[in-house]
CSV table of N, CA and C in Angstrom, one decimal:
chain,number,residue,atom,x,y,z
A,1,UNK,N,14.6,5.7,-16.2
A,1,UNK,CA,14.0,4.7,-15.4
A,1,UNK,C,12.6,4.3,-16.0
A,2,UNK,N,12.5,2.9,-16.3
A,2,UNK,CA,11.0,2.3,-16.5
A,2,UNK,C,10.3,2.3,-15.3
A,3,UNK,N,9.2,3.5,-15.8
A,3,UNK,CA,8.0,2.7,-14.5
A,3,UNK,C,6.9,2.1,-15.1
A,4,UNK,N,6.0,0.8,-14.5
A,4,UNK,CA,5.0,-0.2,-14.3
A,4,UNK,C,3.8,1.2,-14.2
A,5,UNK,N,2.7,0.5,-14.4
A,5,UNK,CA,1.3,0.9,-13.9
A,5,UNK,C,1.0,0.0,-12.3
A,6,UNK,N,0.2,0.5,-11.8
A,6,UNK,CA,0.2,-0.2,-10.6
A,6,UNK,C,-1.2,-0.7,-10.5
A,7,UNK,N,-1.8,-1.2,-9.5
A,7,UNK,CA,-3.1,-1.2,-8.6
A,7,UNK,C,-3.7,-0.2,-7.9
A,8,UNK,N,-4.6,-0.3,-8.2
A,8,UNK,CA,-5.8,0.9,-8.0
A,8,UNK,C,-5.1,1.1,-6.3
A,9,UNK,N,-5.2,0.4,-5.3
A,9,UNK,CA,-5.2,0.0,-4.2
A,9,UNK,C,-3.5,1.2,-3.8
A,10,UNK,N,-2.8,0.8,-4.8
A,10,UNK,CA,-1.4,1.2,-4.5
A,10,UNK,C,-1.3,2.4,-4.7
A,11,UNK,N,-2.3,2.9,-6.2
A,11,UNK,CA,-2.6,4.5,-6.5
A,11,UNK,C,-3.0,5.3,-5.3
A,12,UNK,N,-3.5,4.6,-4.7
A,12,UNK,CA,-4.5,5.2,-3.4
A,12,UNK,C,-3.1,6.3,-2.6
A,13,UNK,N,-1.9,4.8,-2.5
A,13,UNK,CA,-1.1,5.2,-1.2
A,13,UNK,C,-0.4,5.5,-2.2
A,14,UNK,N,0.2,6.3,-3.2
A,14,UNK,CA,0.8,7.0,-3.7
A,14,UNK,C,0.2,8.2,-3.9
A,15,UNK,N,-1.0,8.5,-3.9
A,15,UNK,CA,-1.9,9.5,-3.9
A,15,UNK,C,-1.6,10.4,-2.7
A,16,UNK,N,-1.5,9.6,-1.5
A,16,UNK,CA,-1.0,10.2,-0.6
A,16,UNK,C,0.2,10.8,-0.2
A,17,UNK,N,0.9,10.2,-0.6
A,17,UNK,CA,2.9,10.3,-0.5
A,17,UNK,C,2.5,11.6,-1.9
A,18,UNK,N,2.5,11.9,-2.5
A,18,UNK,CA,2.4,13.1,-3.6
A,18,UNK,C,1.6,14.3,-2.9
A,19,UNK,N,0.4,14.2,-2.4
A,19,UNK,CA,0.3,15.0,-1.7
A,19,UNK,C,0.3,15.7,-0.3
A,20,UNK,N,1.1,15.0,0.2
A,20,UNK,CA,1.9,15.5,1.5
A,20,UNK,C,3.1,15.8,1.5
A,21,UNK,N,3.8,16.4,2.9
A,21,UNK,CA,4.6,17.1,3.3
A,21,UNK,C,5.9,15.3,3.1
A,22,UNK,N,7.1,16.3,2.2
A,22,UNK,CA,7.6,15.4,1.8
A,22,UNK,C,9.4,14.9,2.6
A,23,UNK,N,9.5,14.7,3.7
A,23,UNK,CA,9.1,13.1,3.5
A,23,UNK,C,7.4,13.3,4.4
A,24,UNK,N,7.1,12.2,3.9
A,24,UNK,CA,5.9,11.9,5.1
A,24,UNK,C,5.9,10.5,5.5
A,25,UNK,N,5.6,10.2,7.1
A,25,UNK,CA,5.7,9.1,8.1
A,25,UNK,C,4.3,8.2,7.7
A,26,UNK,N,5.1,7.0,8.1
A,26,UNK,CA,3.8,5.6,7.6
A,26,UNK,C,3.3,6.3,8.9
A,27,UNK,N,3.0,6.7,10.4
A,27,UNK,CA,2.1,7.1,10.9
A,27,UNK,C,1.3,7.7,10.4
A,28,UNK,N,1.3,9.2,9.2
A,28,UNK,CA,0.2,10.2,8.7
A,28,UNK,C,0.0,9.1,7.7
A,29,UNK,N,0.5,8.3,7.0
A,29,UNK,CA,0.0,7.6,5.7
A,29,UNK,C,-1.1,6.9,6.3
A,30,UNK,N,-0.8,5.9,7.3
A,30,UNK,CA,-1.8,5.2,7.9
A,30,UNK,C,-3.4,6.0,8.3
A,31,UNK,N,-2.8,7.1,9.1
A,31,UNK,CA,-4.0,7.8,9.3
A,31,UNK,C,-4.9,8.5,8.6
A,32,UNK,N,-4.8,8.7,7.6
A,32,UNK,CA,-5.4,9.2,6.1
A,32,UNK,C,-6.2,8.2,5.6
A,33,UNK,N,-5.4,7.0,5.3
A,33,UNK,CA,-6.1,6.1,4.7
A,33,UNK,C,-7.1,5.6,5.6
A,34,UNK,N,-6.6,5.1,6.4
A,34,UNK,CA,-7.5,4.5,7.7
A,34,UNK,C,-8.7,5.5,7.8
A,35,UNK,N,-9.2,6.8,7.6
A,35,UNK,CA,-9.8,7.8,7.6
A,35,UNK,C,-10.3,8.0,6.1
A,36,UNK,N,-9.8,7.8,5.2
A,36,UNK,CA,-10.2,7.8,3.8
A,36,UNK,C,-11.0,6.5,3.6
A,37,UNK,N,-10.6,5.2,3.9
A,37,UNK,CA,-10.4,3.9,2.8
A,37,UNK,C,-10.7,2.8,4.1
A,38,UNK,N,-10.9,3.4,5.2
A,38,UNK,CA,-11.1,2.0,5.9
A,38,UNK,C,-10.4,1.2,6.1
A,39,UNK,N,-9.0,1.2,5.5
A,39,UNK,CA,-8.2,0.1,5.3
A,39,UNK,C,-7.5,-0.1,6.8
A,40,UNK,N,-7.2,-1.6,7.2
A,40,UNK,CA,-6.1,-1.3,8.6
A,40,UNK,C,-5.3,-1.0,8.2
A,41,UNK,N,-4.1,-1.2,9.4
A,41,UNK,CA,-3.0,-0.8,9.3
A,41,UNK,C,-1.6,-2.0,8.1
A,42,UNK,N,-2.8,-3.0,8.6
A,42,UNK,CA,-1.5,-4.0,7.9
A,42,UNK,C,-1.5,-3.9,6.4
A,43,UNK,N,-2.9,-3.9,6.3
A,43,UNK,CA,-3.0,-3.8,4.7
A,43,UNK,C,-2.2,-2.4,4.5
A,44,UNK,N,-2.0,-1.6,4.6
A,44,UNK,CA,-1.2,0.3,4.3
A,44,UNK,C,0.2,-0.1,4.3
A,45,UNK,N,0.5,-0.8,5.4
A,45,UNK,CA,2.1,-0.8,5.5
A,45,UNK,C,2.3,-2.4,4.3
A,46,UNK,N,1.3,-3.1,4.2
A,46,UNK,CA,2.1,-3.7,3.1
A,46,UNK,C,1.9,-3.6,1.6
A,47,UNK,N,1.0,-2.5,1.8
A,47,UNK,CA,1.2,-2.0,0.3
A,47,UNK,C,2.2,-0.4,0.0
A,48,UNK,N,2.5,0.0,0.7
A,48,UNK,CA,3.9,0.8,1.2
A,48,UNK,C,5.6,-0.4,1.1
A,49,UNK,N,5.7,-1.3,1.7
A,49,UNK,CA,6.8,-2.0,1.2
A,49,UNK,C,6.3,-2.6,-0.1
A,50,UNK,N,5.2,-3.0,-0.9
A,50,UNK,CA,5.0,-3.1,-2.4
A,50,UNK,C,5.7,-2.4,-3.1
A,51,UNK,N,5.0,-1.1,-2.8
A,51,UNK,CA,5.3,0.1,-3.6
A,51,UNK,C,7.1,0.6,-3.3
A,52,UNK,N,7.7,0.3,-2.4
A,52,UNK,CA,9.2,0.4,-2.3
A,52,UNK,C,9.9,-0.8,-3.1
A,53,UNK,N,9.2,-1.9,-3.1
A,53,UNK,CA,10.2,-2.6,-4.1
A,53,UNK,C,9.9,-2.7,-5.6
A,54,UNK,N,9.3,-1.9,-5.7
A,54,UNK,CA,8.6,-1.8,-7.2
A,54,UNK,C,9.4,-0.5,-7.4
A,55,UNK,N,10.6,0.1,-6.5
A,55,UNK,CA,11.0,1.4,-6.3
A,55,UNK,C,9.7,2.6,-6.7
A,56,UNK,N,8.9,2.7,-6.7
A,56,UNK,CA,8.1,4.0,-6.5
A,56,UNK,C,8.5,4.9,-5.4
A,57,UNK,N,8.7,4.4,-4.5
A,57,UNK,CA,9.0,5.1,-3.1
A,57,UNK,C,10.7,4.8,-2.5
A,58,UNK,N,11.2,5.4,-1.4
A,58,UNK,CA,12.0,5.3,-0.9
A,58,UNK,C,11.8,5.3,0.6
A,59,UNK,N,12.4,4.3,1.3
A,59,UNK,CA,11.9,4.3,3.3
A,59,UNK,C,13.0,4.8,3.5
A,60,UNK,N,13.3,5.3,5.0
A,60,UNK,CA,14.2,6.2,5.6
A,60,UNK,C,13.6,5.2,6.8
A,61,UNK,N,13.9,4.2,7.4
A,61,UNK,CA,13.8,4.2,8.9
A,61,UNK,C,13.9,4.9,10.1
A,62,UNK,N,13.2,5.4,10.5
A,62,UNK,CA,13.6,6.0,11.7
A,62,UNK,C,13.7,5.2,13.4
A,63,UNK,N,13.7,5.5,14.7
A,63,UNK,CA,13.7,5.0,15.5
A,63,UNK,C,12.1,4.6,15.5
A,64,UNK,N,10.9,4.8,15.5
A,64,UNK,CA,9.7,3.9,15.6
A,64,UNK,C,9.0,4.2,14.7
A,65,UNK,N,9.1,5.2,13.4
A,65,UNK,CA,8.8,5.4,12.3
A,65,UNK,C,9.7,5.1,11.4
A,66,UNK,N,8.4,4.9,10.0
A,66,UNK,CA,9.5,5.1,8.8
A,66,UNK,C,9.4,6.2,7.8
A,67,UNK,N,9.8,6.6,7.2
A,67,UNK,CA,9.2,7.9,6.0
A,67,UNK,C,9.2,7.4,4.9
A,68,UNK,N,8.4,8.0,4.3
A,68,UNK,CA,9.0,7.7,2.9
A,68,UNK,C,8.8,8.8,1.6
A,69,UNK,N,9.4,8.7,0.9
A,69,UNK,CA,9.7,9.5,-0.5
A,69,UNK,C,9.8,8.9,-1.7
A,70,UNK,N,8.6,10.0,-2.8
A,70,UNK,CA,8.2,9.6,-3.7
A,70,UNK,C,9.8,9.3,-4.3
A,71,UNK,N,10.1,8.1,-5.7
A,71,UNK,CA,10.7,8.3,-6.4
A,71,UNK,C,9.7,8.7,-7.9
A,72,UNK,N,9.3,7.9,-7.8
A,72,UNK,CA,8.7,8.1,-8.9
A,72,UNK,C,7.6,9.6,-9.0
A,73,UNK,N,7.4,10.5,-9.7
A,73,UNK,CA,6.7,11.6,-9.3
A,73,UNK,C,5.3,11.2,-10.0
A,74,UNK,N,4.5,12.3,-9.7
A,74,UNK,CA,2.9,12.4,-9.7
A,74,UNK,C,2.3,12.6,-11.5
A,75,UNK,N,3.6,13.1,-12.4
A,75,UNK,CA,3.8,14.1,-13.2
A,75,UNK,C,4.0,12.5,-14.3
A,76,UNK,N,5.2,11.5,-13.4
A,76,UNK,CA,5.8,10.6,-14.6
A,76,UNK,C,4.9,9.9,-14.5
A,77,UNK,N,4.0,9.6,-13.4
A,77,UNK,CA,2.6,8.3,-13.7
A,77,UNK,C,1.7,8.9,-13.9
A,78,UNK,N,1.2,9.9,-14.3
A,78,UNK,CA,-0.1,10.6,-14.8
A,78,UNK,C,0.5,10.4,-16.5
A,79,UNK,N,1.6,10.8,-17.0
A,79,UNK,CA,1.8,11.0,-18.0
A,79,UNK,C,1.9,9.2,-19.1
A,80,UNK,N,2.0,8.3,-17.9
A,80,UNK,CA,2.7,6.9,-18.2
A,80,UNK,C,0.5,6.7,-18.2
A,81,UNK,N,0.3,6.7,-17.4
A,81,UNK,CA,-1.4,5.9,-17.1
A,81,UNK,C,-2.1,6.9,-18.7
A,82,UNK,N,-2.3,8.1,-18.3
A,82,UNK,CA,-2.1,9.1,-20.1
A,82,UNK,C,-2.1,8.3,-21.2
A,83,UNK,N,-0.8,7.9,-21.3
A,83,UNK,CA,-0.4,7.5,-22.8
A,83,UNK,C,-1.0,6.0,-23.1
A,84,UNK,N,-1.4,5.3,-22.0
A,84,UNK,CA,-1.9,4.3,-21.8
A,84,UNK,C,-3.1,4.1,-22.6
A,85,UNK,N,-4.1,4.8,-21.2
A,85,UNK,CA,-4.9,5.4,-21.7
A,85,UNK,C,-5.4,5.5,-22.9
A,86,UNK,N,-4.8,6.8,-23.6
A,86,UNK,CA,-5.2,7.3,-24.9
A,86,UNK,C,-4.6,5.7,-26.0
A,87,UNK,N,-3.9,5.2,-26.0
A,87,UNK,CA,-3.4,4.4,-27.2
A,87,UNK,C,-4.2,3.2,-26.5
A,88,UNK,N,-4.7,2.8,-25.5
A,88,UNK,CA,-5.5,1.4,-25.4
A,88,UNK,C,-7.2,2.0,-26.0
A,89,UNK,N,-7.4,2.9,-25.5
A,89,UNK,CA,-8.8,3.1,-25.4
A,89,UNK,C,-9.4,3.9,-26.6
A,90,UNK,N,-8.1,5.2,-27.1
A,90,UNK,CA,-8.2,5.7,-28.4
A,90,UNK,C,-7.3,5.5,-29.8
A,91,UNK,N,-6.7,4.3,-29.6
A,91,UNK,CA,-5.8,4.2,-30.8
A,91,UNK,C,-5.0,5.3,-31.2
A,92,UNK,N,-4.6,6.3,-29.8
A,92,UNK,CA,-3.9,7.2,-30.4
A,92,UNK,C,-4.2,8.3,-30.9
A,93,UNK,N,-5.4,8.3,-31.0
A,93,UNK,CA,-6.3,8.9,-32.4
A,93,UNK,C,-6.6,10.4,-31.3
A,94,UNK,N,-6.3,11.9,-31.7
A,94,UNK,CA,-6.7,12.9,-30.6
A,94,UNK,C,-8.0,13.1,-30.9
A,95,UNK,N,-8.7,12.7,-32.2
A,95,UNK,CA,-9.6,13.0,-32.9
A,95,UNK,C,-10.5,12.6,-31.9
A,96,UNK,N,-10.4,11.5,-32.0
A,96,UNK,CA,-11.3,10.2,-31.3
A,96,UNK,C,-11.1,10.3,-29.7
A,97,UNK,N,-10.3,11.4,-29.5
A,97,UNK,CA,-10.4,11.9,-27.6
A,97,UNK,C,-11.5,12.9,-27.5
A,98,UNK,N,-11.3,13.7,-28.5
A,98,UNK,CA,-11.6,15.1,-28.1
A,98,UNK,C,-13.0,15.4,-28.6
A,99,UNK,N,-13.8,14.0,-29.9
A,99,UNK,CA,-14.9,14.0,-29.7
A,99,UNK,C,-15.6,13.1,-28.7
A,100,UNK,N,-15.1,12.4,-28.0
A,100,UNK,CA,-15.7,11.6,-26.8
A,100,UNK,C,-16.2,12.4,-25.9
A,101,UNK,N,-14.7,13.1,-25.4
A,101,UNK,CA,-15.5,14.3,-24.4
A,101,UNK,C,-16.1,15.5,-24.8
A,102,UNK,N,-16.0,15.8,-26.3
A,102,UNK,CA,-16.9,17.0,-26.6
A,102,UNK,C,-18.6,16.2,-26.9
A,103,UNK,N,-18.7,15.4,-27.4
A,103,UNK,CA,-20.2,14.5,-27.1
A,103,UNK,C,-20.7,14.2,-26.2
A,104,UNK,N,-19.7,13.7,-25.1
A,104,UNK,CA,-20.4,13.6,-24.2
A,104,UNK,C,-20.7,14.9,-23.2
A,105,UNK,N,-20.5,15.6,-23.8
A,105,UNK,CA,-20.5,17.3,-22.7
A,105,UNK,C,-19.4,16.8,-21.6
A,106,UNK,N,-18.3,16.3,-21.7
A,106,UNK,CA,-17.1,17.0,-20.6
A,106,UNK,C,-16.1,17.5,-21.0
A,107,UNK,N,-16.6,17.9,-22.1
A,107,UNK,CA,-15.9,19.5,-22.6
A,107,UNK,C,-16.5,20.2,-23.3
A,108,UNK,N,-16.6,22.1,-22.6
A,108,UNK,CA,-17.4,22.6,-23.9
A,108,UNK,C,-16.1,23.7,-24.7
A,109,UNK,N,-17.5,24.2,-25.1
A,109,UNK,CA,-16.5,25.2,-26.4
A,109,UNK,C,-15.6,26.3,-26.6
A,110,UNK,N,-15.8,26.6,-24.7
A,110,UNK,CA,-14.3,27.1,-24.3
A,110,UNK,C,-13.7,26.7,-24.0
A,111,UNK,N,-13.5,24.9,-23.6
A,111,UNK,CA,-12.3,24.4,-23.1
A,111,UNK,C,-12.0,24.2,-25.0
A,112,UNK,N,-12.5,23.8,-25.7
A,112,UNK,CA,-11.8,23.7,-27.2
A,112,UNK,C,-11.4,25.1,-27.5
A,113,UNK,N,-12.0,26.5,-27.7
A,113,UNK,CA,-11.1,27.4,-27.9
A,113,UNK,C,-9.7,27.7,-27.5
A,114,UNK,N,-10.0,27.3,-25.6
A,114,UNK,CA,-8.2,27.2,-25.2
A,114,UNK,C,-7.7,26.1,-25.5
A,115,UNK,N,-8.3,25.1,-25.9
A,115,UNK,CA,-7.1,24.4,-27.0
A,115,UNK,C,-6.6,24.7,-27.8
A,116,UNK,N,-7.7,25.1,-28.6
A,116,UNK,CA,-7.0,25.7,-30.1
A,116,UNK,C,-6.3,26.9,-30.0
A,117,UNK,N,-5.8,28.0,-29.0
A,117,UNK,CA,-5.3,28.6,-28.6
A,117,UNK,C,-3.6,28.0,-28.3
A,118,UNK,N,-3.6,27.2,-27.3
A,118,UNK,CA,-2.7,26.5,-27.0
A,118,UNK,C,-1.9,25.6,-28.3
A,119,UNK,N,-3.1,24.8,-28.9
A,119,UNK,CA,-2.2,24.4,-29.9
A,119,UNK,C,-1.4,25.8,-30.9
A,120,UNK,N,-1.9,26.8,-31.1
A,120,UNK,CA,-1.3,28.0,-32.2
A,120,UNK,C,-0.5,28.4,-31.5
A,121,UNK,N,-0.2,28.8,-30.3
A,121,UNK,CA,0.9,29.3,-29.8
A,121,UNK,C,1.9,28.0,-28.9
A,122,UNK,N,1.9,26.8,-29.7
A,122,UNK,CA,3.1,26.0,-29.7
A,122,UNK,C,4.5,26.0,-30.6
């Protein structure tokens, strides 16, 4: 399956659906957000049927709820926004990652030890 990058806005409510109890009801989705993000209700529920026909998610109707469940996991769009990421912003280059954040101090010399650790024992 190809998955899209999405909108910041949509990340939000998939942020949610990943870290909750799975399935979880557009009532707790609403209420999170609405408590997180200020957003109403209309705006949540229609960026929830977005995100279902973009298949990210799956709905389960219920009698006055709906549920929903991730399709897409937390793991394939970290890894898809990632590669993005690094080839728009670093040409790919790990060089050119790993001194950004070692210059700019958001990484020090034990996070590069357990790199280089991790990379020998690959």
């Amino acid at each position: 399956m190809s998955i899209m990058k999405i909108p910041e806005s949509e990340l939000e409510v998939m942020k949610v659906i990943w870290g909750g109890e799975i399935p979880i009801s557009s009532k707790e989705i609403i209420k999170i957000l609405e408590e997180k993000k200020c957003w109403k209700n209309t705006t949540i529920l229609t960026l929830l049927s977005r995100l279902a026909k973009k298949k990210f998610i799956a709905a389960a109707k219920g009698k006055k709820i709906t549920y929903y469940t991730p399709i897409v996991t937390e793991n394939e769009y970290l890894g898809l926004e990632t590669r993005d990421f690094f080839k728009k912003v670093h040409g790919s280059s790990l060089k050119s990652f790993i001194t950004t954040l070692h210059d700019n101090n958001d990484i020090t010399e034990d996070d590069l030890d357990k790199l280089d650790k991790w990379i020998r024992n690959r």
